[in-house]
Short mmCIF file of C-alpha atoms in Angstrom, two decimals:
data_model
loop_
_atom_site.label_atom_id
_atom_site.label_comp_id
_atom_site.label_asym_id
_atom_site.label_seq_id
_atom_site.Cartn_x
_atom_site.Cartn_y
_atom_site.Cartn_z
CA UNK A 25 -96.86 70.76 26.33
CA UNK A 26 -97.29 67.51 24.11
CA UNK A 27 -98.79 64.28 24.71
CA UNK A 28 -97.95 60.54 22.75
CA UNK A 29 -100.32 57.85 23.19
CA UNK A 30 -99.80 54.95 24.69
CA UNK A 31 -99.46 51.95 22.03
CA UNK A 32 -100.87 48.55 22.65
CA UNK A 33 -98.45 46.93 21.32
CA UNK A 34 -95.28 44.38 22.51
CA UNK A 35 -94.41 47.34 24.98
CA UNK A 36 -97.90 47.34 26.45
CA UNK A 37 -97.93 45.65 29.33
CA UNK A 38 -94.14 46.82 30.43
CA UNK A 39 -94.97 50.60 29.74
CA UNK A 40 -97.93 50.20 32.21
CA UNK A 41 -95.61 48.63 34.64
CA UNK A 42 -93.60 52.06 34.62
CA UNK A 43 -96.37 54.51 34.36
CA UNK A 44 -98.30 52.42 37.62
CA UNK A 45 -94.99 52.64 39.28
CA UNK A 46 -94.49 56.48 38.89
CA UNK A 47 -97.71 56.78 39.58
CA UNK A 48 -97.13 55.48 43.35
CA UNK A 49 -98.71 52.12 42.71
CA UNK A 50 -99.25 49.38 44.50
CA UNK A 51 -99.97 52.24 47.40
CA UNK A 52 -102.37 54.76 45.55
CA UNK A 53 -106.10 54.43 45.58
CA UNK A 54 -106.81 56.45 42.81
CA UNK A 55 -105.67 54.08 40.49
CA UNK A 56 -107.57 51.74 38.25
CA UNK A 57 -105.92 48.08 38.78
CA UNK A 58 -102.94 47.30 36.78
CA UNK A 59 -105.07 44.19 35.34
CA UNK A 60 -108.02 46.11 34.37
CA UNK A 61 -106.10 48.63 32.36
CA UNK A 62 -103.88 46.02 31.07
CA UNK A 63 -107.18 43.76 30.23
CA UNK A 64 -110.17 45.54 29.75
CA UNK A 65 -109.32 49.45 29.19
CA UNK A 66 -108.54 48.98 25.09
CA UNK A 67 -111.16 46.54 24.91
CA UNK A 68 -113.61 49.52 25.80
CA UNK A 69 -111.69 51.51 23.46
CA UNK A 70 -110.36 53.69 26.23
CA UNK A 71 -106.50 55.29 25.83
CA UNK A 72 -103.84 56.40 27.55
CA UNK A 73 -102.30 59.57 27.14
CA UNK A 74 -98.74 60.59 28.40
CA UNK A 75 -98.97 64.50 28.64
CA UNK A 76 -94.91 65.56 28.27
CA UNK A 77 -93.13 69.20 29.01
CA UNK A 78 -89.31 69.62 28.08
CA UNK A 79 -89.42 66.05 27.01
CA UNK A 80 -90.74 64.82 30.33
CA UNK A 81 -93.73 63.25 31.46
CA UNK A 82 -95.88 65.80 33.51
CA UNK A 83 -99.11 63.55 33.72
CA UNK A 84 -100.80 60.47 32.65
CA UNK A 85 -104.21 60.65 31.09
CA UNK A 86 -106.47 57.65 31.29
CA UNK A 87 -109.67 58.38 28.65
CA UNK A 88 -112.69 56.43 28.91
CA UNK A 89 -115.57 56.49 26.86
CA UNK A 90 -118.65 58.11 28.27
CA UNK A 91 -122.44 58.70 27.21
CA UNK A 92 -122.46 61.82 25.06
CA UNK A 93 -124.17 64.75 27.24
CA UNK A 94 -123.86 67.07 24.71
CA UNK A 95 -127.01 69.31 23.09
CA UNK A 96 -127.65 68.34 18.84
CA UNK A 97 -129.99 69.46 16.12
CA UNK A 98 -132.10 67.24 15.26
CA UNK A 99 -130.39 64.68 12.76
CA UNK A 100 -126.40 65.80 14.00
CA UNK A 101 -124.73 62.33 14.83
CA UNK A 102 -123.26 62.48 18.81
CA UNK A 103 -119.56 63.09 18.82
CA UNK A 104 -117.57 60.43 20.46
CA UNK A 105 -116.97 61.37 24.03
CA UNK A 106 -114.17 60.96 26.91
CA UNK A 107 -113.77 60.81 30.45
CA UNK A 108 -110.04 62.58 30.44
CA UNK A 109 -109.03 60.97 34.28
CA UNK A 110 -105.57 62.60 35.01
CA UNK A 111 -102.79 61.84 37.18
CA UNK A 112 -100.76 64.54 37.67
CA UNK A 113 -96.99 63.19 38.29
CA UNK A 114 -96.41 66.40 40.22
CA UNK A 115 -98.45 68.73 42.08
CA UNK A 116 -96.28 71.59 40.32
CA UNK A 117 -96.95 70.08 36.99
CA UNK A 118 -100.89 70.39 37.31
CA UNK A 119 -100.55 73.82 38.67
CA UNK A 120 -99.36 75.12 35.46
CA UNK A 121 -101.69 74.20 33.76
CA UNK A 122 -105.35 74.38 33.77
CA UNK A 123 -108.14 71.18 32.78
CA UNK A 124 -108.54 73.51 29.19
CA UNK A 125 -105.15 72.98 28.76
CA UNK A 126 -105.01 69.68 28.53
CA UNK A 127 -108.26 69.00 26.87
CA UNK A 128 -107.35 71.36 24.22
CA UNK A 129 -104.31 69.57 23.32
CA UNK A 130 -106.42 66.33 22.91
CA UNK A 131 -108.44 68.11 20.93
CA UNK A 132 -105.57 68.27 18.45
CA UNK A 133 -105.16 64.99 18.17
CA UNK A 134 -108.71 63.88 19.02
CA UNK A 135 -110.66 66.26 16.56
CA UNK A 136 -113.76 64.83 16.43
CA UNK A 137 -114.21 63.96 20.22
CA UNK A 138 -115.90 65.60 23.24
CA UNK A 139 -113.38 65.56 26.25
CA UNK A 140 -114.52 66.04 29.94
CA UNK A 141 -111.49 66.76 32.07
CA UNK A 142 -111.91 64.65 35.62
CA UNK A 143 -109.10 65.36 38.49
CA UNK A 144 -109.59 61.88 40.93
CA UNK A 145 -107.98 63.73 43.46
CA UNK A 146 -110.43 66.49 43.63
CA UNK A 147 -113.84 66.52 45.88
CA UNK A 148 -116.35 64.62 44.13
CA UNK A 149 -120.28 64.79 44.06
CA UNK A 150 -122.39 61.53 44.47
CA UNK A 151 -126.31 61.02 43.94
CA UNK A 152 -127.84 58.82 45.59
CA UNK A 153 -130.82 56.90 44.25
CA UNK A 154 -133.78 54.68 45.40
CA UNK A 155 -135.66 51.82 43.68
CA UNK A 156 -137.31 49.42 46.15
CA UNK A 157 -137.80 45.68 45.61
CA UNK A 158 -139.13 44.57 48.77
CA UNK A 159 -137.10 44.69 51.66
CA UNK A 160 -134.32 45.61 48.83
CA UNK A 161 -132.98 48.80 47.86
CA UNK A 162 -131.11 49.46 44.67
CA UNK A 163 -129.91 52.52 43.23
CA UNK A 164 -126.83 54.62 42.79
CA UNK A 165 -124.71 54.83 45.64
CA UNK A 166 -124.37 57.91 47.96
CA UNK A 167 -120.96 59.54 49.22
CA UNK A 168 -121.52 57.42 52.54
CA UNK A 169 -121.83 54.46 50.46
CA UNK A 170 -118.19 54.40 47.94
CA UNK A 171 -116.20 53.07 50.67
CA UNK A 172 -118.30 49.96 52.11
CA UNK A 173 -118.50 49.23 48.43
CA UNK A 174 -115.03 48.63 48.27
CA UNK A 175 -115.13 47.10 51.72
CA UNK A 176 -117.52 44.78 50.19
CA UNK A 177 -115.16 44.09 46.96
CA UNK A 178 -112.09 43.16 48.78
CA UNK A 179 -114.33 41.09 51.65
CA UNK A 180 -115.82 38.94 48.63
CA UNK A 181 -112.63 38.16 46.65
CA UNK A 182 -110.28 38.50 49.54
CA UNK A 183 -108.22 40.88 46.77
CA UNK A 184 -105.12 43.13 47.89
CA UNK A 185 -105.79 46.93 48.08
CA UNK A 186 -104.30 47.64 44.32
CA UNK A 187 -106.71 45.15 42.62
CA UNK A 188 -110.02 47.30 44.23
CA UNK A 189 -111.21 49.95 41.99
CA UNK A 190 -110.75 53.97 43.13
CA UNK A 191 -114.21 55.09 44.94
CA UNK A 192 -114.59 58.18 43.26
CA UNK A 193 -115.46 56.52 40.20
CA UNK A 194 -119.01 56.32 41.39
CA UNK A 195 -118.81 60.03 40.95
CA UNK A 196 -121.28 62.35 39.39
CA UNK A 197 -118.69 63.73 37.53
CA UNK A 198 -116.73 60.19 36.23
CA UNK A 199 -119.43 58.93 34.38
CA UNK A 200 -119.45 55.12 34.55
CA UNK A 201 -121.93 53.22 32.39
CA UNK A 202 -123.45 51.20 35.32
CA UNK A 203 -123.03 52.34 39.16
CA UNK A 204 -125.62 50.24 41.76
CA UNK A 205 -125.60 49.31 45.37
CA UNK A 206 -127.73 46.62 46.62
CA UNK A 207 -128.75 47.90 50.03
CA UNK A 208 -130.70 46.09 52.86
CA UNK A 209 -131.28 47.51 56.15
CA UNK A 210 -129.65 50.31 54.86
CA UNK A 211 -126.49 49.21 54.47
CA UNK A 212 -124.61 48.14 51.55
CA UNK A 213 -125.01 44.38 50.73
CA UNK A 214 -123.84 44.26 46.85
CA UNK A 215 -123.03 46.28 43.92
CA UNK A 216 -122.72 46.29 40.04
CA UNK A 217 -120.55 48.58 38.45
CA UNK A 218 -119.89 48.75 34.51
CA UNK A 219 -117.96 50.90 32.37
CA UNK A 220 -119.13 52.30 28.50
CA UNK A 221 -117.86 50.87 25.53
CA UNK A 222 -117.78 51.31 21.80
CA UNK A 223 -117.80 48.30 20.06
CA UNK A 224 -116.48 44.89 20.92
CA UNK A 225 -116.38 41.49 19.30
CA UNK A 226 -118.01 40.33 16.45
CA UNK A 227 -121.54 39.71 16.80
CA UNK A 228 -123.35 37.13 14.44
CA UNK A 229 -126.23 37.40 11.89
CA UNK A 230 -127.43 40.93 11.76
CA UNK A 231 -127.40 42.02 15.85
CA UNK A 232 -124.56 44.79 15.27
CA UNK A 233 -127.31 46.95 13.38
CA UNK A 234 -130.54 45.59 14.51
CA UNK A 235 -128.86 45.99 18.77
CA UNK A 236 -126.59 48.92 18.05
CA UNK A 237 -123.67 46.88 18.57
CA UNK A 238 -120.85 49.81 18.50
CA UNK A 239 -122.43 51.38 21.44
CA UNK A 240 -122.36 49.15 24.67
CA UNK A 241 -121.89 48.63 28.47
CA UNK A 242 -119.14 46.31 29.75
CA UNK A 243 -120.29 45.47 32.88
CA UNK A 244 -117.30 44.89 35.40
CA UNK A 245 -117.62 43.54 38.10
CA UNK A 246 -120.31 42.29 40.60
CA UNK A 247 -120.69 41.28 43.89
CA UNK A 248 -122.50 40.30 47.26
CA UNK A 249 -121.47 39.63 50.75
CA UNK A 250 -122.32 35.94 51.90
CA UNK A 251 -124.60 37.04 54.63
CA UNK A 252 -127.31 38.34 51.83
CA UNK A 253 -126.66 35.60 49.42
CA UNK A 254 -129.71 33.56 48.83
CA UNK A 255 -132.19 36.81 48.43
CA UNK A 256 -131.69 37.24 44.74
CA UNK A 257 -129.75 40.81 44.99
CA UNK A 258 -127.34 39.56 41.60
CA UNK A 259 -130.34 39.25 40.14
CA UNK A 260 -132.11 42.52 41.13
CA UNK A 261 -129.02 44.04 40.32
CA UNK A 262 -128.45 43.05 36.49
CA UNK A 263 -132.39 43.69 36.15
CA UNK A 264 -132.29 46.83 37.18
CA UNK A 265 -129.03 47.43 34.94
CA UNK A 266 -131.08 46.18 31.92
CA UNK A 267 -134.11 48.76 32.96
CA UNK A 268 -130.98 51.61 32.98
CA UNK A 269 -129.48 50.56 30.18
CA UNK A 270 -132.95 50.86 28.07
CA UNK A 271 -133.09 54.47 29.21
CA UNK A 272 -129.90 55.04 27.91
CA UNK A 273 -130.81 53.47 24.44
CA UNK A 274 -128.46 51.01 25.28
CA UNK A 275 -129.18 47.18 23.86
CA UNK A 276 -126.51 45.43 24.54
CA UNK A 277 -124.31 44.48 27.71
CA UNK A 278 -121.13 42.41 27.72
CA UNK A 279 -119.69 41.33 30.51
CA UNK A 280 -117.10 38.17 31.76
CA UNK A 281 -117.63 35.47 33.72
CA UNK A 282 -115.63 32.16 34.70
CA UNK A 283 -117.01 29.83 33.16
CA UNK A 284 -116.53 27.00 35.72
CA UNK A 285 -118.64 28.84 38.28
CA UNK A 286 -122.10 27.22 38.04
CA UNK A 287 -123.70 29.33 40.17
CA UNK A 288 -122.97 32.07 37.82
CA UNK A 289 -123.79 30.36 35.21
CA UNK A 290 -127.22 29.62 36.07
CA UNK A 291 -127.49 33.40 37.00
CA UNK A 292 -126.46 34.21 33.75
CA UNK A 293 -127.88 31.70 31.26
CA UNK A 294 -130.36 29.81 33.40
CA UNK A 295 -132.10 33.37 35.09
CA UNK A 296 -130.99 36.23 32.65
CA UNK A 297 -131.04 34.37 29.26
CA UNK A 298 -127.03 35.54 28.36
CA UNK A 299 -125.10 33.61 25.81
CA UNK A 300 -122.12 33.20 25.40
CA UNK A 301 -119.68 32.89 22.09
CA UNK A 302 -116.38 34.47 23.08
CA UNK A 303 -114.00 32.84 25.39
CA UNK A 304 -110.67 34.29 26.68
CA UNK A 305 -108.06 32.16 28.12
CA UNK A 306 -106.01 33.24 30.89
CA UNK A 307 -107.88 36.91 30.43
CA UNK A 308 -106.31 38.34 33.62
CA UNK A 309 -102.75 38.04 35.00
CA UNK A 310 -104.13 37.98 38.79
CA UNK A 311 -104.84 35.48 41.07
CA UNK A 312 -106.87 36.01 44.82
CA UNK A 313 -109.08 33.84 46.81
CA UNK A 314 -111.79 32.71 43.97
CA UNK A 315 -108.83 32.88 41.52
CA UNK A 316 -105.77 30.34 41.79
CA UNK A 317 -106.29 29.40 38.99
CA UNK A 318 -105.11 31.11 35.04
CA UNK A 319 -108.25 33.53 35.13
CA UNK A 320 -109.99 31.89 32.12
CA UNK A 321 -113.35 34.11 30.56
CA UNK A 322 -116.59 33.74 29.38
CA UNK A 323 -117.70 36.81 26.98
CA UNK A 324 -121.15 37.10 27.72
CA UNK A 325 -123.62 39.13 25.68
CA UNK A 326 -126.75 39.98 26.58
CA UNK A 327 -129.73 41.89 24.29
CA UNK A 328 -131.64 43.70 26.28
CA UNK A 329 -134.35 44.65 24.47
CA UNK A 330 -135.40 41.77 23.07
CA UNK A 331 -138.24 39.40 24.34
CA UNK A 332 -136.63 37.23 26.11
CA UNK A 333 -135.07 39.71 28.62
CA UNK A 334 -137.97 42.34 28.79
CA UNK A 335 -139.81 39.57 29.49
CA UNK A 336 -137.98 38.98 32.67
CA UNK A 337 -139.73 40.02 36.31
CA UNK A 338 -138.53 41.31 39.27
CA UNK A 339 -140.29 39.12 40.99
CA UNK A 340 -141.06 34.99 40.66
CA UNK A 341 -138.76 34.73 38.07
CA UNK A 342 -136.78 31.43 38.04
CA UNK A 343 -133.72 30.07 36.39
CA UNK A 344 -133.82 27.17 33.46
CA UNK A 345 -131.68 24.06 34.64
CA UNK A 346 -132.16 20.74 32.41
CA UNK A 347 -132.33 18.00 34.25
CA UNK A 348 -129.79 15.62 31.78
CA UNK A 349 -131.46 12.42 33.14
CA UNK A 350 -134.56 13.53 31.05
CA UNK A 351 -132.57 15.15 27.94
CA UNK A 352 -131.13 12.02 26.21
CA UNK A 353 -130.28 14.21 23.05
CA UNK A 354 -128.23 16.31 24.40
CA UNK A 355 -124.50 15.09 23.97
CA UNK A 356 -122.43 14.86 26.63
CA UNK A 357 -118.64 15.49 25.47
CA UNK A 358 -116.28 15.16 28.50
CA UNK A 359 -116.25 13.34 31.77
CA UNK A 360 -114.94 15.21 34.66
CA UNK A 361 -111.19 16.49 32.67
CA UNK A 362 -111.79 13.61 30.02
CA UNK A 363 -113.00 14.34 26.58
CA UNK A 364 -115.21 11.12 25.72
CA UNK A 365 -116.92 12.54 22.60
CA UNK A 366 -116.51 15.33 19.78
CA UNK A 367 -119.63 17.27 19.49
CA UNK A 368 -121.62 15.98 16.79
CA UNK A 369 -125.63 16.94 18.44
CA UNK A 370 -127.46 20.23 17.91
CA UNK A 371 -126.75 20.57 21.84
CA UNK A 372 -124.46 19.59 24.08
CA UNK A 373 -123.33 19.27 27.75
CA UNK A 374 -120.50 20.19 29.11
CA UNK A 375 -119.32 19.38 32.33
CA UNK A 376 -117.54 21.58 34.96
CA UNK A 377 -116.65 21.18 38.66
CA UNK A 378 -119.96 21.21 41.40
CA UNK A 379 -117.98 23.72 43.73
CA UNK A 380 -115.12 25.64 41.90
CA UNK A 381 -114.65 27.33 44.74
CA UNK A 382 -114.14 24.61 47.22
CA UNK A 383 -112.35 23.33 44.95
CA UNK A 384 -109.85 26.07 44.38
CA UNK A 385 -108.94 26.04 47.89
CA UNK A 386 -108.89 22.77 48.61
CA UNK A 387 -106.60 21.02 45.78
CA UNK A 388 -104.82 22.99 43.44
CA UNK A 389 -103.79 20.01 40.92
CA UNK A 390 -107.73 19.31 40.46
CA UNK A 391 -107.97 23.14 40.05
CA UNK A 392 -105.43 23.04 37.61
CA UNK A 393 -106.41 20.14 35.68
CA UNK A 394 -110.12 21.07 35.42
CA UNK A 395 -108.81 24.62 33.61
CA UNK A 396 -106.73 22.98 31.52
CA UNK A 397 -109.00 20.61 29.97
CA UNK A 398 -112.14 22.76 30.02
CA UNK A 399 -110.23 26.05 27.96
CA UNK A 400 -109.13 23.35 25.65
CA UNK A 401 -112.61 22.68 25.05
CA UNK A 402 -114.14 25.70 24.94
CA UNK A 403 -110.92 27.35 23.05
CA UNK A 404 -112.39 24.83 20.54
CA UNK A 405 -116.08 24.71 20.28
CA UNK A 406 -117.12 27.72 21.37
CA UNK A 407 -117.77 30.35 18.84
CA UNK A 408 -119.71 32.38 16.67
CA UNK A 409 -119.12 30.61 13.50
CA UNK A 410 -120.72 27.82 11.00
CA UNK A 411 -120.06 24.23 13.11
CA UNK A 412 -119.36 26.10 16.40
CA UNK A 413 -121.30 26.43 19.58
CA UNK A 414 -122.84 28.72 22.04
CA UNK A 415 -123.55 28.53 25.29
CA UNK A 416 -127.31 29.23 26.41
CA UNK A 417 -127.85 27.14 29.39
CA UNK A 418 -126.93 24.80 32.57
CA UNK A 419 -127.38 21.54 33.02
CA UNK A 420 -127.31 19.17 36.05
CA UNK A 421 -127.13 15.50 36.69
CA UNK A 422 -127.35 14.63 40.69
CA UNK A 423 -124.51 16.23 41.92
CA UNK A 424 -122.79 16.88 38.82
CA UNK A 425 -123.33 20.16 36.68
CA UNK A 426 -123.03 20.86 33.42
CA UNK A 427 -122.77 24.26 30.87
CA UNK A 428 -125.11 23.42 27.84
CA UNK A 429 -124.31 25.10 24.52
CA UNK A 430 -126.20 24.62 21.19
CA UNK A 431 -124.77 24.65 17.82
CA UNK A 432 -124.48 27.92 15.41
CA UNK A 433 -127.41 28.34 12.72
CA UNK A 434 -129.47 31.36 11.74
CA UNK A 435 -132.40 29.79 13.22
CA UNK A 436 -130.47 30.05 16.51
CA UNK A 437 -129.61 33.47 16.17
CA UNK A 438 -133.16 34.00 15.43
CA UNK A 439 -134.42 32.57 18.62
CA UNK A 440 -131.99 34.12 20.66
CA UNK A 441 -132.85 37.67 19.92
#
């Protein structure tokens, strides 16, 4: 047996194609989605591994970074660690073979790494946990919970069954970096899930050493039925993510967002005190109910150890929203999809739709022309360096609302963390 990784290269995206179609896509549930592992899997710095016999592929190896579990003297840095989750292209090839074998050959060409071997089609474990916020429960879901979580998924974004994510990655044994249900009455009103990740983008001043910067959660995807909306479960969700993620030693969670959804943006800047500095046009090749639009990005980052977050309650906590009618400094540089200004102010305002939403399914040329003008924006002001901006909070006006970003310095920097 031999195995090649997968390059990400010109080939990338047309190599996954073929693997997702031997692999029984669009009509397994096993699999990943084709747009996260085309997307987001090498941004984790995940791999894929194409396991070959007799010069044909036997199985497909999908490695994700995972905490490192493993015993150390004192001093004795952690080696880095894998989830190996393998397909098997034939029931006859995996018989053949045993986990060892396979995690011994990425051994060869993974020296230095810990490999866990994980079959999604065998019987999984799942621990349930409790934390209790009022009438709210969150915690790690139980084996009775994995499948109204997806229920919940595909209810909220009205996705088809290949863009849900496989239920058995809430697994003991899968090892995702974030796995919460929001529960009321018992039953499943929300969840968070979030995968490990080493490294990411650049982060500015000196947060890679002081927040541990090559060690991080990327935090997926989130989500609550209408019904509960209105009872702060996002909320209790990310908090209680932050309060994991501080057990784990972790500092610092990424995690994407559109960045015409106001509602999430006063979630996520307003309420949980994110900023934002990377943006990522077009990041996904999908499009579902909340999405008919190019799926345009927000990187968010948010340091969870630092004042501003521990700070941050459970309970009575409330979002920051400038009223712009009182904020005269702050520059205002477009007008619905017209740019009327180039940002000269230590903070400015920019403007996105009241109700994306609405808006996406009611007139697609607005949609359209509110993406393209906003990414050409952001695509140019938004950053990390000298001159740029970041985004740190919302804004409203009336009816209309507003992201407002403030312009890079170290004093910034300073006061963000």
């Amino acid at each position: 047996m031999d195995l090649r990784f997968l390059a990400k290269d010109s080939t990338w995206a047309t190599e996954l194609d073929r693997l997702y179609a031997a692999l029984g896509a669009p009509h397994n549930a096993r699999l990943l989605p084709r747009h996260f592992t085309e997307a987001v899997l090498p941004k984790l710095g995940g791999k894929i591994a194409l396991f070959m016999e007799n010069g044909r592929e036997i199985g497909i190896g999908f490695l994700f970074p995972r905490a490192d579990d493993q015993s150390k003297p004192p001093g004795v840095a952690p080696k880095p660690t894998f989830t190996l989750r393998l397909h098997a292209l034939s029931a006859e090839a995996q018989a053949q073979h045993t986990p060892a074998d396979f995690t011994r050959l990425l051994h060869q060409h993974l020296p230095n790494a810990h490999i866990v071997y994980y079959d999604p089609a065998a019987s999984q474990t799942y621990t349930a946990t409790h934390h209790a916020f009022d009438a709210v429960d969150i915690g790690h879901p139980g084996a009775d919970e994995v499948d109204p979580i997806r229920q919940t998924h595909q209810q909220i974004w009205g996705s088809p069954p290949e863009s849900l994510y496989p239920v058995d990655m809430y697994s003991d044994g899968f090892g995702l970096g974030t796995a919460l249900t929001a529960r009321v009455e018992g039953a499943v009103a929300g969840f968070l899930f979030g995968f490990y990740r080493v490294g990411g983008s650049a982060l500015p001043a000196d947060w890679a050493p002081r927040f541990g910067g090559q060690w991080r959660i990327e935090s997926q995807a989130m989500g609550v039925l209408p019904v509960h909306r209105g009872k702060r479960l996002a909320y209790l969700l990310k908090w209680e993510q932050a309060r994991l993620a501080r057990q784990q030693s972790v500092s610092l969670i990424n995690w994407t967002a559109d960045p015409l959804q106001f509602a999430n943006a006063a979630l996520n800047f307003g309420l949980l005190r994110a900023v934002a500095f990377d943006f990522y046009p077009n990041l996904y090749p999908f499009r579902n109910e909340l999405n008919q639009a190019p799926a345009s990005r927000f990187g968010l980052t948010w340091l969870v150890n630092t004042p501003r977050v521990t700070a941050l309650s459970p309970q009575g906590a409330q979002a920051a929203i400038l009223d712009l009618r009182e904020a005269p400094a702050v520059q205002r540089i477009n007008q619905g999809v017209q740019q009327i200004a180039d940002p000269t102010a230590d903070k400015i305002a920019i403007e996105i739709p009241a109700d994306w939403t609405t808006m996406q399914r009611a007139n697609l040329e607005q949609t359209l022309a509110w993406r393209r003008a906003t990414d050409t924006l952001f695509a140019q002001y938004i950053g990390c360096q000298t001159g740029q901006y970041a985004v740190t909070g919302v804004g409203v006006d009336a009816d209309r609302r507003f992201l407002i970003a403030e312009k890079v310095s170290d004093s910034l920097w300073e006061i963000l963390s």
